[in-house]
Short mmCIF file of C-alpha atoms in Angstrom, two decimals:
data_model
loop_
_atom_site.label_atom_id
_atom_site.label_comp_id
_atom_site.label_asym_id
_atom_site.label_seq_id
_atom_site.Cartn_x
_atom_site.Cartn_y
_atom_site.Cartn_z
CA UNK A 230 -99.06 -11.27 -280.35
CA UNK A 231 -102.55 -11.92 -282.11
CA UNK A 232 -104.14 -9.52 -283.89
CA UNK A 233 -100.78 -8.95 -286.66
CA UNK A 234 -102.95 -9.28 -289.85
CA UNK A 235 -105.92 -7.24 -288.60
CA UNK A 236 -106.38 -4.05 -290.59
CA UNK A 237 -105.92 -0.52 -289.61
CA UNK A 238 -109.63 -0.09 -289.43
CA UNK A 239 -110.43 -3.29 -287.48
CA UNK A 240 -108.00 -2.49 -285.12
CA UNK A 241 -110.07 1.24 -284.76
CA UNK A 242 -113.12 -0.33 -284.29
CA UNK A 243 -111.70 -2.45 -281.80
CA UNK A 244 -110.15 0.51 -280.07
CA UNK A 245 -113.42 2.43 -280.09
CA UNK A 246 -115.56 -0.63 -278.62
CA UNK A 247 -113.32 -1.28 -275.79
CA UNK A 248 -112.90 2.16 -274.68
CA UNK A 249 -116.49 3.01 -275.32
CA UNK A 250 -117.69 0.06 -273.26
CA UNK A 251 -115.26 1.02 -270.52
CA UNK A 252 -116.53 4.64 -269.86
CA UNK A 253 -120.01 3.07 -269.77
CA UNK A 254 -119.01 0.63 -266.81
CA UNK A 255 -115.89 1.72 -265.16
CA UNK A 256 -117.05 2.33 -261.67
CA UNK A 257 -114.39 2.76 -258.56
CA UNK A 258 -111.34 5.50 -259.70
CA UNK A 259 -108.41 5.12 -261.63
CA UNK A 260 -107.35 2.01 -259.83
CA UNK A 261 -110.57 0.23 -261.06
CA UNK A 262 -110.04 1.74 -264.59
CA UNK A 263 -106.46 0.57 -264.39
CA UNK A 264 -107.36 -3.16 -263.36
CA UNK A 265 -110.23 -3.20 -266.18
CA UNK A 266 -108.26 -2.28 -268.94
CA UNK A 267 -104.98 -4.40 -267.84
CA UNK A 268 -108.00 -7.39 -267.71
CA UNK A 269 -109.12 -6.24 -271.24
CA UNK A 270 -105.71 -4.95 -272.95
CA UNK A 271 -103.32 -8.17 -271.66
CA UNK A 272 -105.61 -10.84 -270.58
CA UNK A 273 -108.18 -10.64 -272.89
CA UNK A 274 -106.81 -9.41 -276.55
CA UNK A 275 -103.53 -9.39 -276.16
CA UNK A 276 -102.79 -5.57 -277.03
CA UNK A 277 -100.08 -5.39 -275.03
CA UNK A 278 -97.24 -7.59 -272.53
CA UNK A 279 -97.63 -7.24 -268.84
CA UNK A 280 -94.37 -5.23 -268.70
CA UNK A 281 -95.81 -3.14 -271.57
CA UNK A 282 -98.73 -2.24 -269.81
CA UNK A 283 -96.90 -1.25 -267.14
CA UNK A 284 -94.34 0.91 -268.35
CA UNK A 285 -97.11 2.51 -270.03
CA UNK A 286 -98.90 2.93 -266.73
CA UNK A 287 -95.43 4.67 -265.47
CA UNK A 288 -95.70 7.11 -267.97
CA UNK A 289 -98.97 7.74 -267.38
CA UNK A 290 -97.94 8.63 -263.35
CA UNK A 291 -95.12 11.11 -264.61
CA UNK A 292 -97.34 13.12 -266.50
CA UNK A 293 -99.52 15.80 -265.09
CA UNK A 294 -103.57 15.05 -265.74
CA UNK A 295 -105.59 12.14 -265.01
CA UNK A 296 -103.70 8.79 -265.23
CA UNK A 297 -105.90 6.60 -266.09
CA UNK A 298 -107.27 8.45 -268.92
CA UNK A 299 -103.98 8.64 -270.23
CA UNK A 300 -103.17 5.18 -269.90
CA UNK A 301 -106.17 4.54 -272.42
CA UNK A 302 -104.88 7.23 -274.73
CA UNK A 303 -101.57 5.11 -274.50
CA UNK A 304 -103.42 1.92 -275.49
CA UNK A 305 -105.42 3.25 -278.19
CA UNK A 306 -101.83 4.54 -279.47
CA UNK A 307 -100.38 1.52 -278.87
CA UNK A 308 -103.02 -0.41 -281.00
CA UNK A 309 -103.99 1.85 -283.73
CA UNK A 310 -101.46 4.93 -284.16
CA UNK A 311 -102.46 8.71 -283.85
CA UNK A 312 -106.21 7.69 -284.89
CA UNK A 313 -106.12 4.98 -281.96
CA UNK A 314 -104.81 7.80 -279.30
CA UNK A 315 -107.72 10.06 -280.34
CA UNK A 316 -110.35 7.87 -280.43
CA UNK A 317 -109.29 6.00 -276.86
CA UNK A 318 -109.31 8.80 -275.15
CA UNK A 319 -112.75 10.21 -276.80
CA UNK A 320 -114.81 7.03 -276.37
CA UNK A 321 -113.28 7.02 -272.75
CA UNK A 322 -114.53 10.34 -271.40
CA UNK A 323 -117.83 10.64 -274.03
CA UNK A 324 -120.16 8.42 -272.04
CA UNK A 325 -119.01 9.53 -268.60
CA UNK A 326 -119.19 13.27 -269.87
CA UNK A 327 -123.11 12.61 -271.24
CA UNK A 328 -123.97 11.18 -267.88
CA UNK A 329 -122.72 14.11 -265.72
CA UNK A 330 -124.21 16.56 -268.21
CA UNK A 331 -127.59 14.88 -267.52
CA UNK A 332 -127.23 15.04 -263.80
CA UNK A 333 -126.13 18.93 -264.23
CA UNK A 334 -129.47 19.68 -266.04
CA UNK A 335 -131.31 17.33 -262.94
CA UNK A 336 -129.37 18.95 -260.31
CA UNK A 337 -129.66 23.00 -261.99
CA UNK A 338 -133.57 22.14 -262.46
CA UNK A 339 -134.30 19.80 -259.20
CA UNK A 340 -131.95 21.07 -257.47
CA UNK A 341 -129.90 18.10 -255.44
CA UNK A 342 -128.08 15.18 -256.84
CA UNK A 343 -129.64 12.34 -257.98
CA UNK A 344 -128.89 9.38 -255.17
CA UNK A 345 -127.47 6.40 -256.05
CA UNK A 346 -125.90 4.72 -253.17
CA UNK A 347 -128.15 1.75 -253.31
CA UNK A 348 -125.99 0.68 -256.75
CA UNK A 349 -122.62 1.65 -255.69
CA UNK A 350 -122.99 -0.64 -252.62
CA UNK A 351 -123.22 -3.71 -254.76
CA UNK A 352 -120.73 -2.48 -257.01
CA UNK A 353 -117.69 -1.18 -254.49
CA UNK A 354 -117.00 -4.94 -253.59
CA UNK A 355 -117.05 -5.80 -257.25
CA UNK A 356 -114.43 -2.83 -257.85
CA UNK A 357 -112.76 -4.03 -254.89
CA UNK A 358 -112.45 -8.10 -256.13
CA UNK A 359 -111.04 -6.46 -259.83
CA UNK A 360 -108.77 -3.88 -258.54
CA UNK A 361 -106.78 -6.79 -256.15
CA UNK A 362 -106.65 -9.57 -258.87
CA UNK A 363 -104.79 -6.88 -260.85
CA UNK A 364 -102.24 -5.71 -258.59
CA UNK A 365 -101.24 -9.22 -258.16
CA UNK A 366 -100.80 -9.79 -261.68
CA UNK A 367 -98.83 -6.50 -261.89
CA UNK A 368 -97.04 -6.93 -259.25
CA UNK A 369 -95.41 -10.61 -260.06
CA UNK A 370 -94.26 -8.41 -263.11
CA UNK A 371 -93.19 -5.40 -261.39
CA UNK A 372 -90.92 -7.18 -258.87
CA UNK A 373 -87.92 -8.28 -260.44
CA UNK A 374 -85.80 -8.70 -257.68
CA UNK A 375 -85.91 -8.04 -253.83
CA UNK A 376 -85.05 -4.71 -253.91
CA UNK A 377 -88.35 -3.95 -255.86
CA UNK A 378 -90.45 -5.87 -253.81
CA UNK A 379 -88.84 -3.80 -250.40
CA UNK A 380 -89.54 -0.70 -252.65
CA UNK A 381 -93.35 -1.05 -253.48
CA UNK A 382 -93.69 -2.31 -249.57
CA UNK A 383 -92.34 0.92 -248.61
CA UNK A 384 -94.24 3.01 -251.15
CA UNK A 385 -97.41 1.73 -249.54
CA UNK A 386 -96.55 2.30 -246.39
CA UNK A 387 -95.27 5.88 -246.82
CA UNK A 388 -98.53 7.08 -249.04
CA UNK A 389 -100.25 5.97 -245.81
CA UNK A 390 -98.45 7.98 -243.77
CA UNK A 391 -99.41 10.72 -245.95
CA UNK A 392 -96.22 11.08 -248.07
CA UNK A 393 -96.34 12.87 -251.73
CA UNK A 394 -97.62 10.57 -254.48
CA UNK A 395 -95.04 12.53 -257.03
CA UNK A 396 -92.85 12.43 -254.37
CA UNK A 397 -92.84 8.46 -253.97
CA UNK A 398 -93.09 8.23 -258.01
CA UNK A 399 -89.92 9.98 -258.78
CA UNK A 400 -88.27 9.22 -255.49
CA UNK A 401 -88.31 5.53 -256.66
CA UNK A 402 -87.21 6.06 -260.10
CA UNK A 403 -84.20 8.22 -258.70
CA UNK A 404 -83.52 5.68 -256.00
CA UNK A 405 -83.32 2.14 -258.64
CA UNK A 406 -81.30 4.46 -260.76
CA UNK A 407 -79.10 4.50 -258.00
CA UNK A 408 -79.20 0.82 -257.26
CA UNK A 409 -78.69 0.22 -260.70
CA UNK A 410 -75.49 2.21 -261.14
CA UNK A 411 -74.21 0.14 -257.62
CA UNK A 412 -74.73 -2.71 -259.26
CA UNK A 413 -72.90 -2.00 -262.83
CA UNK A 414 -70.48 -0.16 -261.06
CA UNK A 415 -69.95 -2.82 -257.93
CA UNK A 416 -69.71 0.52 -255.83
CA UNK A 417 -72.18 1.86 -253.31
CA UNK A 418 -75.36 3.88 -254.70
CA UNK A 419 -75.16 7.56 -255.78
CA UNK A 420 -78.59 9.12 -255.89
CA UNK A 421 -78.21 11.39 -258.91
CA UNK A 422 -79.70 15.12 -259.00
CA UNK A 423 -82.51 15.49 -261.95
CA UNK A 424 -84.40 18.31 -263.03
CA UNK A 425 -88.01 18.67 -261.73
CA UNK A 426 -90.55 17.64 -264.61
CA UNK A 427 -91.20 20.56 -266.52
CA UNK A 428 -94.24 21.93 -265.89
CA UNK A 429 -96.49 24.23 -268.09
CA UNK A 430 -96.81 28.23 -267.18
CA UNK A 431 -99.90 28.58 -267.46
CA UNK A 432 -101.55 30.40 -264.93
CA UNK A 433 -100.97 33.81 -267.02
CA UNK A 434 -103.16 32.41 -269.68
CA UNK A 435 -105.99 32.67 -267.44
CA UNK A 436 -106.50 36.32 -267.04
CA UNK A 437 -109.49 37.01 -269.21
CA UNK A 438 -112.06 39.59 -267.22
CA UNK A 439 -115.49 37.98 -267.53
CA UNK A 440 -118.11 40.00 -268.74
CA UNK A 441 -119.58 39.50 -272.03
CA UNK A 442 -120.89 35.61 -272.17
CA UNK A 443 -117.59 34.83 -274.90
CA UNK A 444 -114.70 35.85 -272.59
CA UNK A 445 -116.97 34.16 -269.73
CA UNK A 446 -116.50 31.20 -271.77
CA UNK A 447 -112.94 31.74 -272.68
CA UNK A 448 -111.78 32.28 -269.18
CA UNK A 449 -113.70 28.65 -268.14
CA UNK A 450 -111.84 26.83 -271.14
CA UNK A 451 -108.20 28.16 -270.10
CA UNK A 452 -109.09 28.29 -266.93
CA UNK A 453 -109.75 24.28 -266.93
CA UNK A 454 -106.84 24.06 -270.02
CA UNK A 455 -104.46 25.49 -266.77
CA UNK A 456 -105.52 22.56 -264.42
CA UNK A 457 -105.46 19.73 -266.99
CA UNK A 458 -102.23 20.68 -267.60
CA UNK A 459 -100.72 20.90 -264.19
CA UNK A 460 -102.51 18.82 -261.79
CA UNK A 461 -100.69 15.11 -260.63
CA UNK A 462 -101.83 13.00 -258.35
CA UNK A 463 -106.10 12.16 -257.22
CA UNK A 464 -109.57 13.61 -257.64
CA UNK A 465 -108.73 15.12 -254.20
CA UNK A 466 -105.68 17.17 -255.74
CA UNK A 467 -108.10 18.33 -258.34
CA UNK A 468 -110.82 19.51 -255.86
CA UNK A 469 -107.69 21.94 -253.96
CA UNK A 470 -107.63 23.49 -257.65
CA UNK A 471 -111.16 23.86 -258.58
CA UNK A 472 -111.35 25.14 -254.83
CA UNK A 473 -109.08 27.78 -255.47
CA UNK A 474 -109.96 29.28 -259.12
CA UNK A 475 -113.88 28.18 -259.02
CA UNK A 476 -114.74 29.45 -255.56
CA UNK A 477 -112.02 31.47 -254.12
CA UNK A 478 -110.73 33.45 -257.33
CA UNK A 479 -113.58 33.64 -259.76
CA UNK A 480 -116.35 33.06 -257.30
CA UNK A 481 -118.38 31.36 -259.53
CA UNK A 482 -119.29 28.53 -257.13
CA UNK A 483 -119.77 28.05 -253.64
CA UNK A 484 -117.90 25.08 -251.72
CA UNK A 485 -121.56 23.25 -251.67
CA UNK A 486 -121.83 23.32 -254.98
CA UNK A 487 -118.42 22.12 -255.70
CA UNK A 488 -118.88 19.30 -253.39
CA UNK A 489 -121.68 18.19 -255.16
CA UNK A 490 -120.00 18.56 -258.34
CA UNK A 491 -117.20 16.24 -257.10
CA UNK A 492 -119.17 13.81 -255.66
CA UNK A 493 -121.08 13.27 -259.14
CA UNK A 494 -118.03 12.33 -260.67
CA UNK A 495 -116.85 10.13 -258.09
CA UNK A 496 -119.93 8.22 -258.37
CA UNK A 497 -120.20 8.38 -262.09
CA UNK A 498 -118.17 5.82 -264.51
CA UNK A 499 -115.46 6.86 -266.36
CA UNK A 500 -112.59 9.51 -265.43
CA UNK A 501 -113.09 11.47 -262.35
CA UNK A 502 -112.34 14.89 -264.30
CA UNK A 503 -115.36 14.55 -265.55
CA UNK A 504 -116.16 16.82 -262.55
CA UNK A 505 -115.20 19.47 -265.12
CA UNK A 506 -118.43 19.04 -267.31
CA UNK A 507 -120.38 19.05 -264.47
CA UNK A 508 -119.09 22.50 -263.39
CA UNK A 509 -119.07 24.02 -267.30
CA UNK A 510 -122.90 23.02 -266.53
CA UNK A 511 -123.55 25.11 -263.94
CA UNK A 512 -121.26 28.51 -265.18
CA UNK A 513 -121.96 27.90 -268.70
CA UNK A 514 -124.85 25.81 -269.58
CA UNK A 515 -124.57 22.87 -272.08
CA UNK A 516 -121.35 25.19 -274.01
CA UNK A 517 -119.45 25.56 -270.86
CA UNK A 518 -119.97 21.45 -270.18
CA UNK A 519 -118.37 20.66 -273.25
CA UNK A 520 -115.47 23.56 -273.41
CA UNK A 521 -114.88 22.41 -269.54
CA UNK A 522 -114.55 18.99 -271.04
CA UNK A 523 -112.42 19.23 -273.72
CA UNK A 524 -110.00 22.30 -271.58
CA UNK A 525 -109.25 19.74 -268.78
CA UNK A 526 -108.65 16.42 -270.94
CA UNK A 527 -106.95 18.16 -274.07
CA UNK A 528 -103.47 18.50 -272.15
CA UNK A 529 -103.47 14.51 -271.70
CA UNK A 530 -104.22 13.84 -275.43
CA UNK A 531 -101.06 16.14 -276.33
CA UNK A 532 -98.23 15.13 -273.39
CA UNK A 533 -99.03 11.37 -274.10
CA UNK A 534 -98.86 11.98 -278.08
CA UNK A 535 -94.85 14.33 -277.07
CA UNK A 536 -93.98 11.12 -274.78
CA UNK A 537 -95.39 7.79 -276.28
CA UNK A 538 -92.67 7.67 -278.82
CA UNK A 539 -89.89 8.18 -275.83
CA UNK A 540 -91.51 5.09 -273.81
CA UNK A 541 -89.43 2.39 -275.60
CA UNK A 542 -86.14 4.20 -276.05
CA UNK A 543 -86.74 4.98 -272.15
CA UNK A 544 -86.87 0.64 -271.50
CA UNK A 545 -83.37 0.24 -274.00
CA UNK A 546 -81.45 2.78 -271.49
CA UNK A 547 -80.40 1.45 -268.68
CA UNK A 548 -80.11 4.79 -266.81
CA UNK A 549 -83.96 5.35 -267.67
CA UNK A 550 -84.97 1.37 -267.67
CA UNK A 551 -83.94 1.49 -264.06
CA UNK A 552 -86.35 4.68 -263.37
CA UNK A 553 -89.11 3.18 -265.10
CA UNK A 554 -88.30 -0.41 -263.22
CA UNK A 555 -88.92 2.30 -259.44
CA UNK A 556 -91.85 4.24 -260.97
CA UNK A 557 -94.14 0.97 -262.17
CA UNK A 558 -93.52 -0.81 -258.38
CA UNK A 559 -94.04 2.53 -256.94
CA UNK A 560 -97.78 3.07 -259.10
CA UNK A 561 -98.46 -0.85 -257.98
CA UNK A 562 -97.60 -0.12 -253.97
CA UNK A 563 -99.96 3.32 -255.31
CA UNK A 564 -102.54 1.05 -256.12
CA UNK A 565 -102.38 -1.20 -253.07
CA UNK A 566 -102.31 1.67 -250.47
CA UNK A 567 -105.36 3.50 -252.56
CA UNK A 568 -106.76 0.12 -252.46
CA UNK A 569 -106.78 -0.59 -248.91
CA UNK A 570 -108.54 2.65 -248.54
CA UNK A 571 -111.09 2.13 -250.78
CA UNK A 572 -112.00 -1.80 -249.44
CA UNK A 573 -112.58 -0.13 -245.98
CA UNK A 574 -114.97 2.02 -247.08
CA UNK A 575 -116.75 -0.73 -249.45
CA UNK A 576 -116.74 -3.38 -247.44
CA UNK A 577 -118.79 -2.74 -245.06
CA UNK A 578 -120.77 -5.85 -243.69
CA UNK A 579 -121.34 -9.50 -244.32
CA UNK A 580 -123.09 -9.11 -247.30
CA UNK A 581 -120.54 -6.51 -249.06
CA UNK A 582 -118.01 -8.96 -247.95
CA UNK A 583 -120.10 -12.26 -249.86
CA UNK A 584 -120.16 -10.11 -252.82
CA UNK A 585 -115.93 -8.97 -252.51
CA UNK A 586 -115.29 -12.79 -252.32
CA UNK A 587 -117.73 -14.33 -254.69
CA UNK A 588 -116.37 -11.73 -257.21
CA UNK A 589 -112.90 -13.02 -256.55
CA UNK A 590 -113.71 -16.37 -257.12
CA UNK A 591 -115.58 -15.17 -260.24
CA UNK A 592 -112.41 -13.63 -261.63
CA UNK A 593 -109.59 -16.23 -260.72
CA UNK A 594 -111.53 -19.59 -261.10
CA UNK A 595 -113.81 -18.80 -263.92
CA UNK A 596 -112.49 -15.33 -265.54
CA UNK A 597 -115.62 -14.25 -265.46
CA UNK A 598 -115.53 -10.60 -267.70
CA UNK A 599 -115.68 -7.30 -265.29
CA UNK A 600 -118.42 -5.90 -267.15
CA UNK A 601 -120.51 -8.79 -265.60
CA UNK A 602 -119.16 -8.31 -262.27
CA UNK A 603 -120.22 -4.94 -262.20
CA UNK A 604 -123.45 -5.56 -263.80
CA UNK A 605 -123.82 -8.18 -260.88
CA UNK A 606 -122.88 -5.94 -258.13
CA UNK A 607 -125.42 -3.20 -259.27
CA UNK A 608 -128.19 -6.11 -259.45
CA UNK A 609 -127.38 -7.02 -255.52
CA UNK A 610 -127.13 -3.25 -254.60
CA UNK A 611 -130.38 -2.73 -256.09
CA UNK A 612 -131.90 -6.07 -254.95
CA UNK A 613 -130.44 -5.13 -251.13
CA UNK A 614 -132.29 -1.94 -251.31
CA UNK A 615 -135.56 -3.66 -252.42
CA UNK A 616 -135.83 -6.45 -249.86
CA UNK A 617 -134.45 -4.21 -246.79
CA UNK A 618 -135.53 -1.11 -247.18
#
């Protein structure tokens, strides 16, 4: 691949710009950060092979925190070493975490979040245009025979029916390990009994009474140490913790509060779990933001640096090459079902629908960069607003 002779310090400044770029314009979820960085890492520089990328993007799905952050801490591994994973993941989350911290200080002294609606709805089609022309591309790679391709069609259509992401993830894996074994063994599949992933016991760690403002603190670090650390699965999975130990065991929120926490870091670039700054904000002031911040993302830095080195060994065994093979087409038929969700809600009428298509075109015919689409998207959303409103 290009980029052999570059030296370790190119290759960190390379790392840094990417990833710092990304958490400035990374609208849309994990899927959208997903499709951006495939478009960036594969397409554009070469980092990594499709397949690469997406066993990476498998092992980002069987680890607990928030995938997509993970798959840049993978990356930045992948291209630079230890330095690389570190400073991914911190350019990733730095911009998104300063935005959110400047909406907590509007929303604690105004009171209400800032609106901007009128720029997401040029940018949602955008999101929409990049997320598609990457599941295609992962997908041709991902489906290596027709039992894959019946696989990711039936992932899709049970996460629709409502069905466990983890569930479908490791229910794949288990199932082409299966398949595989038939087919080396000519014999009928066996689905073979595995150990649930270990997860961390961490709840005890939580237990520090609040009083003085250092344990009050403390108890907001672990407390957000204990989610980063256990939580799979979507920003909606997250808000049925933050429910539970912000609101209904340390009552240090109310559920309107929360809501508008979440909904800032929806609407926000970068990762979603940024949502944790914006809460630090509002128990802790500009020290709880950043101890929120580094308690929910620190778990992801240290389970991709303990499984990174097992990713290749887990492609040369063909018990765990066949797991990974389910997994990947189980995170694209992931990103298909999340997608159809998201394109019903973005596309909305005939000029959100121009915008989906023209971006398309954009991306296939002319590979026209992301950052442009979304740049271009915001300019209609804002332009929309002006002329009919």
């Amino acid at each position: 691949m290009p980029g052999h002779t570059s030296t370790r310090k190119e290759r960190l400044s390379e790392v840094a710009g990417l990833f710092a770029k990304l958490g400035v314009i990374a609208f849309g979820g994990p899927a959208a950060h997903i499709a951006m960085m495939r478009e960036e890492t594969v397409w554009r520089r070469h980092w990594v092979t499709d397949q690469q990328f997406l066993d990476l993007l498998g092992a980002s799905n069987l680890i607990p925190g928030p995938t997509s952050t993970e798959l840049a801490i993978y990356l930045g591994y992948a291209r630079a070493g230890w330095q690389g994973l570190i400073l991914s993941g911190t350019c990733f989350i730095l911009p998104a975490m300063v935005i959110v911290l400047a909406l907590a200080w509007a929303y604690v002294r105004y009171g209400a979040t800032p609106q901007a609606t009128w720029v997401l709805y040029g940018i949602k089609p955008a999101i929409i245009a990049i997320i598609v022309q990457a599941i295609w591309g992962l997908a041709r790679t991902a489906m290596k025979g027709a039992a894959l391709a019946v696989l990711g069609g039936t992932v899709v259509a049970l996460y629709l029916l409502g069905v466990n992401v983890i569930a479908l993830l490791f229910g794949a894996g288990i199932l082409m390990m299966g398949v595989d074994h038939a087919r080396r063994t000519r014999r009928r599949p066996r689905l073979a009994m595995v150990a649930p992933w270990p997860g961390l016991a961490a709840a005890g760690l939580v237990a520090v009474p609040p009083g003085v403002a250092s344990l009050h603190l403390a108890t907001l670090f672990l407390t957000f140490i204990k989610i980063g650390a256990v939580v799979f699965g979507s920003g909606y999975v997250l808000l049925a913790f933050l429910r539970q130990d912000f609101v209904e065991r340390l009552r240090w929120l109310t559920d309107r509060q929360l809501i508008d926490a979440v909904i800032v870091g929806q609407f926000t670039p970068g990762p979603v779990f940024t949502t944790a700054t914006f809460i630090g904000y509002l128990v802790g002031g500009v020290p709880g933001a950043l101890l929120a911040t580094l308690g929910i993302f620190l778990p992801s830095f240290v389970f991709v640096a303990l499984v990174y080195p097992l990713v290749p060994r887990l492609r040369a065994s063909p018990w765990a090459s066949a797991f990974l093979d389910g997994a990947n087409i189980a995170a694209v038929g992931l990103m298909a079902a999340v997608t159809w969700q998201l394109g019903r809600a973005a596309i909305i009428d005939g000029l959100t629908l121009v915008l989906a298509v023209l971006a398309g075109v954009a991306l296939i015919r002319f590979q026209v960069n992301s950052a442009w689409l979304v740049v271009g998207g915001a300019a209609a959303g804002i332009g929309s607003h002006l002329l009919f409103h």
